[in-house]
Amino acid sequence: MIEEKILGCVEALLMAADGPLTVARLEILLAEDGAPDRKAIRTALSALQSDYAGRAVNLVEVAGGWRFRVGADYAGLLGKLWEERPPKLSRALLETLALIAYRQPISRGEIEEVRGVSVSSSIIKTLLEREWVRVVGYREVPGRPALFGTTSQFLDDLDLKRLEDLPSLPEIRDLDDLDAAADRLRAGASDEQEGEDDHASTTPEVPAADDADSPSDALH
Amino acid sequence: MIEEKILGCVEALLMAADGPLTVARLEILLAEDGAPDRKAIRTALSALQSDYAGRAVNLVEVAGGWRFRVGADYAGLLGKLWEERPPKLSRALLETLALIAYRQPISRGEIEEVRGVSVSSSIIKTLLEREWVRVVGYREVPGRPALFGTTSQFLDDLDLKRLEDLPSLPEIRDLDDLDAAADRLRAGASDEQEGEDDHASTTPEVPAADDADSPSDALH
Amino acid sequence: MSEHPADFVDEPPPAAILVRGERLDQLPDDLYIPPDALRVILEAFEGPLDLLLYLIRRQNLDILDIPIQRVAQQYVAYIELMQELQIELAGEYLLMAAMLAEIKSRMLLPRPSAEDDEGDDPRAELVRRLQEYEQFKTAAENVDTLPRVGRDMAVVQLSAEQVDIDRPQPIPALADLLLAFKEVMQRAELFAHHQIEREPLSVRERMSGILQRLQGRGATPFSSLFPKSEGRMGVVVTFLAILELVREALVEVEQTEPYAPLSLQVAGARGDRRGNDDVITSDGDD
């Protein structure tokens, strides 16, 4: 495969990935795109590294593999960006957390089974670091996988007293019930979630949550 | 020198932001970092745009502002990275979305009239949740039905800057053509008639798929 | 095309089902077509306008030149088939059937003059609606082909050195968490659903099978083509295969009178057989 094409593919993958990618992973991902060997991938990585040298963005090798990162010089600036608008939690993280909350104790393998995709270590790590989940035991099967459960920190942060306050599964089935349940909870909880309603940035005129109800109700 | 610094700051912010940033927003964020004016920021943006032209990641302007994104050239590769294919959008949802996009503001009843079937609440909900549409007002008729319009998020997700960038609607032929066709049918004439009618821009023989030339018509 | 008339003649003559001119029997009682399965098929259409468009387009007709008689007949045939199979139809489908019937009857009346009656020509209204619907149907397809973030494109959101640690992590809104859970569960179900769909019943394969069965035979009752043993998916696959065969003009569907069951034959066979009694065999299905 032409070196330039490998370079573009590696660049695309690293720019789009949630976390670092190892050379081995890149090799697997590129299996159908010319199937470069590891040496070719390493060549592309160092070419990219020099392409980006001196830019605000750098390609670095960290423990988990290779990743693009904004340079340390800009830490202050990015702090301002995030202060104003905290980053959104990724879909993958939310789904993992939701599965742990509802299906605990649950192993990583079981989460992956339901999600149909692998759960990255960095997600589990983030959840553990935030003390939203913890290891509550091990399943007594080969490999002794850790079982995860939620913590009291999780309940505190979500303003729940007990886990049972989470809406029940049937309520979740139906979107309308789900909204009703969320409203009920929100009505009982403090207003602290207001500040982080990042929907507001795209739909300034309409508070997203409330509005979602009104049209369909009116038209029922 | 100074320009280079602005360029780096803009690059860092855009690479780290979780959504597009407008020039105005960049100006606020850079207030302490040299406080460049909008012109300087625009200069930096176009310099960055050409720096990244031809790379796997590009700087594009969409409805919500400027952002870096990996383009559709790498769609296949990205699919592998994400593992899970996003679920396909149903025809019912797409048709509803198209009506909202091209006929906004439009009520649910009006959508149903064109589609000839009722629009399920869950479709409207899904569109609201994806933040592709929002309630833009209410029609002042009995029942005050909600009127829907598309959001900048919708355009952002399609890599578009303006509603006019949507593909134009296929043209509808004049109803007068119908009478001509009906007469022809009645007369049993299968021969083509020359398209000299001055009241119709297209003759019945022209396939409907012919592009409408002005999208603004379509968007009313 | 009766290429193998021998096969046809050789068949034992079981209870003959008269097609032309005479009322057909009801669907055999032992024929099991789960109504759900046909509902699935009906759901392939986005409503009466979509079904009508399909009927028009599959004959390569221009919307402006619809032979209303023919299309209305086919539409009604579909609707009656659904009703016969006790599918609960959305009111819109019945409304459309009524509209088509009205147009038909009006077209039989002599037109006073060419210019006089444009104002409330129900056919004009139908054509207008069909065009408008098709316009947005196409627009929807166009919108779907645009590159989309999350499907074809990725937005870049890098983290930064050093800031990683103090980067504020938001607390998820409960609603977001619930939504995530709902979606992951839905996806899990969808996944299971896909696996059912991937059962070794292929539409193409079924098309060949049906075509083969129809070769050298006259009109064959629609219902006899549904094997009882295959359950819901078998019915769906068979029905899709028939629709596809019709679309590709390989077979013709016919209904001789209102409420009569549909019958199928190889395209072009009807001409050959015209003048016959058209007594056909119900082949004591397998």
XYZ file of C-alpha atoms in Angstrom:
726
model
C 0.000 0.000 0.000
C 1.143 3.490 -0.709
C 2.711 5.052 2.328
C 0.612 8.159 2.006
C -2.568 6.155 2.185
C -1.431 4.371 5.332
C -0.558 7.711 6.837
C -4.013 9.103 6.113
C -5.737 6.048 7.552
C -3.646 6.086 10.715
C -4.257 9.790 11.107
C -8.010 9.372 10.640
C -8.168 6.577 13.203
C -6.120 8.380 15.825
C -8.041 11.613 15.379
C -11.392 9.856 15.703
C -10.536 7.429 18.510
C -11.694 7.998 22.081
C -8.399 6.907 23.536
C -4.943 5.716 22.555
C -4.579 3.012 19.907
C -1.796 0.446 19.951
C 0.137 -0.554 16.858
C -1.468 -3.986 17.138
C -4.952 -2.473 17.127
C -4.093 -0.262 14.179
C -2.878 -3.332 12.344
C -6.208 -5.071 12.907
C -8.217 -2.006 11.910
C -6.217 -1.602 8.725
C -6.450 -5.260 7.760
C -8.792 -4.421 4.905
C -7.198 -1.129 3.983
C -4.036 -2.396 2.407
C -3.065 -4.488 5.420
C 0.203 -2.708 6.193
C 2.573 -4.567 8.497
C 3.654 -3.163 11.816
C 6.778 -1.715 10.356
C 4.781 0.287 7.838
C 2.464 1.459 10.599
C 5.415 2.558 12.697
C 6.797 4.445 9.725
C 3.459 6.224 9.304
C 3.388 7.064 13.005
C 6.782 8.713 12.949
C 5.947 10.552 9.734
C 2.809 11.882 11.417
C 4.812 12.775 14.472
C 7.088 15.009 12.439
C 4.155 16.407 10.416
C 2.609 17.619 13.637
C 5.820 18.702 15.339
C 5.499 22.357 16.241
C 1.730 22.351 15.911
C -0.733 22.821 18.751
C -1.550 19.131 18.433
C 1.049 16.394 18.887
C 1.166 12.703 18.328
C 2.478 11.045 21.468
C 3.021 7.523 22.658
C 1.494 6.858 26.045
C 1.014 3.713 28.091
C -2.063 2.596 26.143
C -0.655 3.309 22.704
C -0.558 6.284 20.366
C -2.777 9.312 20.567
C -3.106 12.873 19.387
C -3.107 15.377 22.170
C -3.266 19.120 22.514
C 0.072 20.348 23.836
C 0.630 21.274 27.458
C 1.167 24.917 26.461
C -2.522 25.268 25.914
C -3.655 23.791 29.225
C -4.838 27.144 30.552
C -6.777 27.942 27.422
C -8.494 24.577 27.378
C -9.312 24.950 31.037
C -11.345 27.988 30.072
C -13.081 26.084 27.300
C -14.100 23.294 29.624
C -14.955 25.488 32.526
C -17.577 27.129 30.414
C -18.881 23.938 28.964
C -17.835 20.733 30.659
C -17.176 17.951 28.193
C -20.020 15.606 27.494
C -19.730 12.133 28.879
C -19.303 9.715 26.048
C -22.137 7.507 24.954
C -20.040 4.444 25.729
C -19.422 5.629 29.274
C -23.076 6.386 29.909
C -24.165 3.029 28.600
C -21.600 1.210 30.693
C -22.592 3.123 33.801
C -26.280 2.510 33.150
C -25.694 -1.205 32.738
C -23.720 -1.362 35.968
C -26.460 0.521 37.802
C -29.271 -1.681 36.543
C -27.590 -5.017 36.222
C -25.160 -5.035 39.110
C -23.219 -7.046 40.025
C -22.055 -7.338 36.430
C -18.763 -8.276 34.839
C -17.080 -6.445 32.015
C -17.728 -9.400 29.739
C -21.432 -9.223 30.486
C -21.497 -5.519 29.738
C -19.788 -6.195 26.447
C -22.319 -8.861 25.638
C -25.248 -6.505 26.018
C -23.549 -3.585 24.309
C -22.328 -5.787 21.498
C -18.927 -4.081 21.586
C -15.889 -4.179 23.771
C -15.691 -1.829 26.728
C -12.473 0.095 26.805
C -10.310 -0.038 29.903
C -10.260 3.718 30.072
C -14.019 3.814 30.612
C -13.844 1.405 33.531
C -10.912 3.364 34.854
C -12.788 6.659 34.650
C -15.815 5.179 36.406
C -13.614 3.781 39.158
C -11.729 7.057 39.498
C -14.886 9.046 39.830
C -15.920 6.529 42.455
C -19.210 5.880 40.735
C -18.544 2.175 40.537
C -16.442 -0.278 42.447
C -15.472 -3.897 42.348
C -17.956 -5.732 44.526
C -16.661 -9.255 44.008
C -15.491 -11.789 41.486
C -17.389 -14.340 39.497
C -16.136 -17.818 40.315
C -15.457 -18.868 36.770
C -12.163 -19.255 34.961
C -10.432 -15.908 34.891
C -12.373 -14.739 37.960
C -13.757 -11.608 36.288
C -14.411 -8.659 38.572
C -18.017 -7.771 39.238
C -18.936 -4.107 39.321
C -21.566 -2.307 41.320
C -22.463 1.321 41.963
C -21.349 3.325 44.981
C -22.999 5.741 47.333
C -21.048 8.455 45.538
C -23.002 7.569 42.408
C -26.278 7.943 44.287
C -25.142 11.222 45.807
C -24.067 12.648 42.481
C -27.336 11.688 40.848
C -29.275 12.896 43.842
C -30.834 9.566 44.560
C -31.399 8.198 48.030
C -31.565 4.574 47.099
C -30.876 2.565 44.014
C -34.560 1.679 43.992
C -35.281 5.299 43.130
C -34.035 4.620 39.641
C -36.975 4.194 37.287
C -37.986 0.586 36.777
C -37.212 -1.274 33.594
C -40.751 -1.234 32.165
C -40.774 2.516 32.559
C -37.645 2.694 30.516
C -39.203 0.664 27.754
C -41.562 3.381 26.861
C -40.197 6.770 25.983
C -43.172 8.590 27.397
C -42.979 6.750 30.669
C -39.302 7.417 30.741
C -39.841 11.132 30.515
C -42.502 10.999 33.178
C -40.170 9.082 35.455
C -37.350 11.501 34.821
C -39.652 14.419 35.529
C -40.834 12.837 38.724
C -37.297 12.354 39.877
C -36.291 15.803 38.808
C -39.207 17.347 40.658
C -38.104 15.622 43.819
C -34.447 16.414 43.371
C -32.712 19.712 43.779
C -32.175 21.941 40.782
C -28.465 21.345 40.563
C -28.723 19.845 37.106
C -29.805 23.089 35.577
C -26.304 24.399 35.246
C -25.120 21.576 33.082
C -27.929 21.485 30.632
C -25.738 21.615 27.590
C -28.697 21.118 25.279
C -29.324 24.754 25.724
C -26.455 25.622 23.444
C -28.133 24.194 20.381
C -31.715 24.954 21.211
C -31.626 28.221 23.018
C -35.302 28.969 22.758
C -36.514 25.713 24.121
C -35.565 23.867 27.248
C -35.116 20.486 25.607
C -36.583 18.274 28.272
C -39.826 20.083 28.808
C -40.429 20.717 25.219
C -40.027 17.130 24.259
C -43.242 16.486 26.101
C -45.512 19.200 25.021
C -45.866 18.629 21.312
C -46.698 14.977 21.522
C -48.996 15.448 24.441
C -50.853 18.132 22.639
C -51.236 15.929 19.626
C -52.294 12.759 21.293
C 5.035 35.621 15.244
C 1.929 36.901 16.956
C -0.135 35.445 14.168
C 1.447 32.088 14.764
C 0.416 32.224 18.362
C -3.205 32.944 17.469
C -3.130 30.105 15.011
C -1.892 27.677 17.661
C -4.514 28.796 20.159
C -7.343 28.494 17.649
C -6.077 25.085 16.588
C -5.870 23.886 20.204
C -9.367 25.089 21.021
C -10.964 23.584 17.942
C -9.174 20.276 18.411
C -10.350 19.965 22.013
C -13.859 21.395 21.795
C -16.817 19.023 21.889
C -18.672 20.930 19.220
C -18.170 23.616 16.607
C -16.942 26.998 17.822
C -18.051 30.287 16.321
C -15.677 33.157 15.648
C -17.442 35.100 18.388
C -16.878 32.321 20.855
C -13.225 32.026 19.884
C -12.865 35.747 20.430
C -14.171 35.430 23.987
C -11.984 32.441 24.761
C -8.890 34.231 23.458
C -9.583 37.448 25.353
C -6.621 36.796 27.649
C -4.379 35.224 25.064
C -3.458 38.207 22.974
C -7.078 39.238 22.439
C -7.025 39.001 18.663
C -9.882 40.658 16.816
C -12.251 38.737 14.612
C -10.326 39.517 11.506
C -7.185 37.992 12.981
C -9.178 34.945 14.055
C -10.619 34.580 10.566
C -7.130 34.803 9.121
C -5.998 32.062 11.476
C -8.986 29.932 10.497
C -8.268 30.113 6.809
C -4.576 29.445 7.398
C -5.532 26.357 9.389
C -7.977 25.318 6.732
C -5.257 25.254 4.118
C -2.774 23.609 6.515
C -5.191 20.714 6.904
C -6.442 20.586 3.333
C -5.653 17.163 1.961
C -5.102 15.630 5.391
C -7.335 12.977 6.926
C -8.700 15.584 9.284
C -10.078 18.870 7.950
C -11.259 22.160 9.295
C -14.785 22.875 8.071
C -17.359 25.538 8.727
C -20.789 24.187 9.610
C -23.945 25.823 10.916
C -22.699 25.901 14.494
C -19.263 27.305 13.688
C -15.873 25.824 12.874
C -14.716 22.354 13.694
C -12.220 19.681 12.836
C -13.598 16.427 11.531
C -12.499 13.254 9.812
C -14.277 13.199 6.478
C -16.493 10.635 4.837
C -13.541 9.295 2.813
C -12.721 7.276 5.868
C -16.287 6.151 6.618
C -15.459 2.466 6.243
C -12.475 2.690 8.516
C -14.403 4.686 11.114
C -17.110 2.051 11.072
C -14.527 -0.513 12.054
C -13.171 1.701 14.793
C -16.648 2.173 16.278
C -17.483 -1.489 15.880
C -21.166 -0.898 16.328
C -22.866 0.444 13.235
C -25.258 3.170 14.194
C -28.781 1.892 13.615
C -30.258 2.828 10.274
C -32.818 5.567 10.349
C -36.271 4.351 9.419
C -37.998 5.630 6.315
C -40.774 7.070 8.443
C -38.247 9.047 10.442
C -36.352 10.231 7.381
C -39.509 11.326 5.598
C -40.665 13.201 8.675
C -37.253 14.800 8.990
C -37.220 15.771 5.308
C -40.627 17.410 5.633
C -39.495 19.357 8.672
C -36.283 20.387 6.947
C -37.851 21.542 3.691
C -41.193 22.828 4.915
C -40.364 24.332 8.280
C -42.128 25.551 10.289
C -44.511 22.643 9.953
C -46.988 20.998 12.296
C -47.402 17.317 12.859
C -50.792 17.431 11.167
C -49.247 18.940 8.064
C -46.592 16.237 7.984
C -49.311 13.630 8.236
C -51.200 15.223 5.394
C -48.290 14.893 3.013
C -47.244 11.426 4.119
C -50.810 10.139 4.161
C -50.283 8.366 7.460
C -50.108 9.345 11.074
C -46.717 10.236 12.474
C -45.907 8.304 15.600
C -44.975 10.144 18.761
C -41.800 8.171 19.051
C -40.498 9.540 15.753
C -41.013 13.107 16.870
C -39.441 12.260 20.208
C -36.442 10.657 18.594
C -35.893 13.694 16.403
C -36.195 16.005 19.385
C -33.824 13.875 21.428
C -31.233 13.835 18.694
C -31.637 17.584 18.693
C -32.209 17.564 14.971
C -35.554 19.307 15.305
C -37.102 21.604 17.843
C -40.377 23.321 18.489
C -40.117 26.737 16.921
C -43.575 27.985 17.761
C -47.247 27.173 17.767
C -49.855 27.684 15.093
C -52.566 29.970 16.357
C -55.446 27.692 15.535
C -57.580 25.589 17.866
C -55.352 23.118 19.650
C -52.294 25.326 19.101
C -50.284 22.620 17.348
C -46.533 22.831 17.777
C -44.506 23.850 14.760
C -41.243 22.073 14.127
C -38.035 23.294 12.568
C -34.539 21.900 12.240
C -31.642 22.850 14.500
C -28.095 23.814 13.767
C -27.166 20.450 15.251
C -28.967 18.830 12.325
C -26.914 20.814 9.834
C -23.726 20.223 11.823
C -24.290 16.489 11.756
C -24.650 16.615 7.983
C -21.582 18.817 7.632
C -23.683 21.647 6.248
C -23.541 25.344 6.876
C -26.965 26.484 5.768
C -30.330 24.916 5.114
C -29.888 25.904 1.478
C -26.982 23.461 1.273
C -29.408 20.564 1.471
C -29.999 18.893 -1.872
C -32.852 20.659 -3.604
C -36.266 19.073 -3.689
C -37.213 17.217 -6.831
C -39.520 19.449 -8.776
C -43.230 18.938 -8.773
C -44.797 19.339 -12.128
C -47.491 21.785 -12.801
C -51.014 20.551 -12.425
C -51.804 21.861 -15.878
C -49.517 19.159 -17.141
C -51.905 16.723 -15.617
C -54.710 17.865 -17.837
C -52.517 17.636 -20.846
C -51.568 14.144 -19.816
C -55.145 13.224 -19.101
C -56.223 14.453 -22.498
C -53.427 12.585 -24.113
C -54.419 9.488 -22.291
C -58.007 9.894 -23.310
C -57.084 10.473 -26.903
C -54.956 7.385 -26.744
C -52.054 9.344 -28.110
C -48.812 7.818 -27.033
C -46.714 10.252 -29.031
C -44.699 12.804 -27.254
C -45.855 16.340 -27.396
C -43.285 18.995 -27.895
C -42.677 20.894 -24.734
C -43.693 24.323 -25.883
C -46.177 25.039 -23.149
C -45.257 28.392 -21.747
C -47.046 27.856 -18.485
C -45.027 24.863 -17.441
C -41.315 24.713 -16.935
C -41.214 21.024 -17.634
C -43.196 18.890 -19.970
C -44.816 15.728 -18.743
C -42.127 13.694 -20.414
C -39.374 15.138 -18.307
C -38.678 12.814 -15.422
C -39.648 14.199 -12.071
C -36.183 13.679 -10.717
C -34.898 16.639 -12.681
C -33.358 18.981 -10.217
C -35.233 21.985 -9.076
C -32.969 24.884 -9.770
C -33.714 27.079 -6.825
C -33.608 25.540 -3.396
C -35.203 28.613 -1.914
C -38.477 27.703 -3.567
C -38.270 24.363 -1.962
C -37.644 25.816 1.404
C -40.813 27.781 1.642
C -45.563 -20.100 -20.929
C -46.559 -23.711 -20.753
C -43.239 -25.212 -21.476
C -44.013 -28.379 -19.683
C -47.647 -28.970 -20.309
C -47.148 -32.594 -19.447
C -46.384 -31.744 -15.864
C -49.545 -29.834 -15.635
C -51.734 -32.469 -17.173
C -50.183 -35.226 -15.194
C -51.162 -33.763 -11.938
C -54.051 -35.456 -10.238
C -57.103 -33.247 -10.502
C -58.008 -32.469 -6.933
C -60.724 -30.098 -5.933
C -60.614 -27.663 -8.793
C -60.769 -24.016 -8.030
C -62.513 -21.997 -10.640
C -60.932 -18.716 -11.258
C -62.603 -16.833 -13.997
C -66.231 -16.133 -13.700
C -66.844 -18.164 -10.639
C -66.465 -17.553 -7.017
C -63.483 -19.128 -5.400
C -63.520 -20.974 -2.160
C -62.237 -19.368 0.920
C -58.692 -19.709 1.937
C -58.082 -23.249 3.059
C -58.661 -23.434 6.750
C -55.464 -25.242 7.411
C -53.377 -22.554 5.760
C -51.640 -20.698 8.487
C -50.524 -17.205 7.657
C -49.875 -15.367 10.850
C -51.458 -11.941 10.521
C -48.402 -10.469 12.189
C -46.253 -11.568 9.301
C -48.337 -9.739 6.775
C -48.448 -6.737 8.970
C -44.685 -6.755 8.771
C -44.972 -6.651 5.014
C -47.553 -3.931 5.089
C -45.180 -1.978 7.239
C -42.721 -2.050 4.397
C -44.995 0.575 2.907
C -45.172 3.947 4.525
C -48.895 4.222 3.966
C -51.425 4.244 1.149
C -49.548 6.811 -0.922
C -46.399 4.749 -0.763
C -48.279 1.604 -1.734
C -49.884 3.412 -4.657
C -46.547 4.797 -5.777
C -45.130 1.316 -5.660
C -47.941 0.025 -7.841
C -47.419 2.827 -10.322
C -43.648 2.714 -10.398
C -43.344 -0.995 -10.759
C -45.133 -0.642 -14.064
C -42.865 2.199 -15.075
C -45.796 4.512 -15.313
C -45.653 8.236 -15.055
C -47.645 9.649 -12.190
C -49.396 11.937 -14.626
C -50.421 9.045 -16.811
C -51.797 6.665 -14.242
C -54.348 4.328 -15.735
C -56.479 4.831 -12.697
C -58.629 1.861 -13.451
C -55.791 -0.591 -13.353
C -53.929 0.888 -10.431
C -57.075 1.242 -8.373
C -57.865 -2.386 -9.029
C -54.462 -3.487 -7.873
C -54.587 -1.298 -4.847
C -57.954 -2.674 -3.874
C -56.647 -6.178 -4.464
C -53.863 -5.577 -1.973
C -56.216 -4.127 0.562
C -58.653 -6.967 0.166
C -55.893 -9.468 0.523
C -54.940 -7.868 3.784
C -58.504 -7.830 4.972
C -59.063 -11.369 3.928
C -56.141 -12.313 6.057
C -57.664 -10.343 8.861
C -54.991 -7.736 8.994
C -56.197 -4.719 10.796
C -55.621 -1.913 8.370
C -54.960 1.652 9.282
C -57.927 3.805 8.379
C -55.819 5.651 5.836
C -55.645 2.629 3.596
C -59.410 2.253 3.518
C -59.873 5.947 2.930
C -57.627 5.723 -0.080
C -59.570 2.738 -1.391
C -62.748 4.764 -1.137
C -61.122 7.685 -2.909
C -59.940 5.465 -5.732
C -63.416 3.991 -6.078
C -64.845 7.465 -6.353
C -62.344 8.500 -8.980
C -63.096 5.380 -10.926
C -66.797 6.014 -10.913
C -66.377 9.638 -11.894
C -64.200 8.736 -14.789
C -66.920 6.508 -16.128
C -69.265 9.455 -16.327
C -69.067 11.470 -19.499
C -67.056 14.616 -19.078
C -69.127 17.678 -19.899
C -66.261 19.395 -21.641
C -62.521 19.492 -21.498
C -62.240 22.737 -19.562
C -65.291 22.692 -17.414
C -64.538 20.491 -14.536
C -60.973 21.053 -13.527
C -61.788 22.571 -10.216
C -62.679 19.540 -8.187
C -61.265 16.724 -10.252
C -60.476 14.172 -7.551
C -57.904 12.656 -9.836
C -55.994 15.910 -9.901
C -55.994 15.910 -6.126
C -54.684 12.355 -6.026
C -51.943 13.143 -8.492
C -51.005 16.216 -6.523
C -50.708 14.200 -3.344
C -48.752 11.432 -5.015
C -46.311 13.899 -6.489
C -45.911 15.720 -3.236
C -45.366 12.508 -1.340
C -42.878 11.223 -3.856
C -41.040 14.494 -3.672
C -40.419 14.054 0.023
C -39.812 10.367 -0.260
C -36.972 11.197 -2.626
C -35.822 14.062 -0.436
C -35.663 11.680 2.529
C -33.532 9.279 0.533
C -31.263 12.126 -0.485
C -30.873 13.319 3.071
C -30.003 9.799 4.130
C -27.185 9.611 1.602
C -25.508 12.760 2.887
C -22.418 11.961 4.937
C -23.421 12.019 8.563
C -21.392 12.545 11.698
C -21.372 9.352 13.702
C -21.998 7.196 10.646
C -19.586 8.411 7.987
C -17.628 11.143 9.681
C -16.033 11.636 13.059
C -15.703 14.878 14.921
C -12.370 15.436 16.570
C -12.287 15.944 20.293
C -8.820 15.529 21.668
C -7.779 15.688 25.254
C -4.726 17.581 26.356
C -1.590 16.888 28.259
C -1.656 17.853 31.904
C -5.184 19.134 31.810
C -6.360 15.553 31.788
C -6.439 15.412 35.538
C -8.238 18.593 36.424
C -10.509 18.423 33.467
C -13.899 18.687 35.096
C -15.992 15.607 34.588
C -19.675 16.324 34.334
C -22.200 14.441 36.335
C -24.598 12.738 33.998
C -28.159 13.912 34.029
C -30.324 11.041 35.129
C -32.334 11.378 31.950
C -29.189 10.864 29.870
C -28.345 7.789 31.844
C -31.806 6.339 31.352
C -31.722 7.137 27.696
C -28.388 5.410 27.335
C -29.771 2.351 29.053
C -32.867 2.276 26.938
C -30.826 2.554 23.798
C -28.368 -0.127 24.705
C -31.227 -2.477 25.523
C -32.968 -1.637 22.285
C -29.797 -2.317 20.398
C -29.446 -5.635 22.135
C -32.956 -6.526 21.005
C -32.285 -5.334 17.518
C -29.243 -7.511 17.484
C -31.297 -10.527 18.469
C -33.846 -9.587 15.825
C -31.168 -9.474 13.145
C -30.115 -12.946 13.960
C -33.598 -14.187 13.330
C -33.648 -12.393 10.028
C -30.463 -14.076 9.004
C -32.088 -17.467 9.033
C -31.227 -19.431 5.943
C -34.333 -18.359 4.088
C -33.348 -16.141 1.281
C -35.723 -14.164 -0.834
C -33.773 -14.816 -4.013
C -33.775 -18.518 -3.393
C -37.486 -18.430 -2.754
C -38.074 -16.475 -5.940
C -36.491 -19.282 -7.931
C -38.550 -21.850 -6.084
C -41.813 -20.078 -6.763
C -40.965 -19.438 -10.372
C -40.161 -23.072 -10.820
C -43.442 -24.120 -9.307
C -45.401 -21.800 -11.511
C -43.711 -22.939 -14.694
C -46.080 -24.704 -16.990
C -49.047 -24.209 -14.766
C -51.923 -21.898 -14.968
C -52.999 -19.473 -12.348
C -51.993 -20.805 -8.983
C -53.716 -19.631 -5.835
C -51.614 -17.158 -4.025
C -52.258 -18.839 -0.736
C -50.987 -22.210 -1.885
C -47.509 -20.783 -2.207
C -47.114 -20.308 1.511
C -45.656 -23.360 3.140
C -47.263 -23.967 6.469
C -44.202 -25.385 8.059
C -41.951 -22.368 7.880
C -43.764 -20.119 10.251
C -43.672 -16.385 10.257
C -40.345 -15.860 8.570
C -41.218 -18.294 5.828
C -44.363 -16.364 5.056
C -42.496 -13.099 5.002
C -39.798 -14.447 2.724
C -42.379 -15.931 0.387
C -44.358 -12.751 0.246
C -41.292 -10.647 -0.428
C -40.234 -13.098 -3.106
C -43.617 -12.769 -4.780
C -43.491 -8.979 -4.623
C -40.037 -9.077 -6.124
C -41.125 -11.440 -8.876
C -44.005 -9.147 -9.681
C -41.729 -6.156 -9.674
C -39.373 -7.818 -12.079
C -42.369 -8.707 -14.238
C -41.623 -12.399 -13.977
C -45.039 -13.286 -12.659
C -48.443 -11.736 -12.853
C -50.886 -11.388 -10.047
C -54.500 -11.649 -10.897
C -57.746 -11.280 -9.145
C -60.809 -12.073 -11.132
C -63.437 -10.443 -9.055
C -63.740 -8.537 -5.858
C -62.984 -10.644 -2.807
C -61.644 -13.470 -4.894
C -58.306 -14.752 -3.724
C -55.330 -13.660 -5.732
C -53.691 -16.024 -8.115
C -50.276 -16.015 -9.672
C -48.930 -17.153 -12.947
C -45.810 -16.873 -14.970
C -45.762 -13.623 -16.887
C -47.198 -13.942 -20.349
C -48.914 -17.204 -19.574
C -52.309 -15.655 -19.559
C -52.243 -14.933 -23.271
C -51.438 -18.524 -23.999
C -54.187 -19.797 -21.937
C -56.883 -17.449 -22.987
C -59.878 -19.362 -24.179
C -59.278 -22.238 -21.865
C -61.619 -22.850 -19.045
C -58.935 -21.710 -16.747
C -59.729 -24.454 -14.388
C -56.664 -24.788 -12.370
C -55.556 -27.109 -9.771
C -55.003 -26.508 -6.182
C -52.065 -28.745 -5.811
C -52.844 -30.188 -2.416
C -49.981 -28.276 -0.991
C -46.964 -29.662 0.794
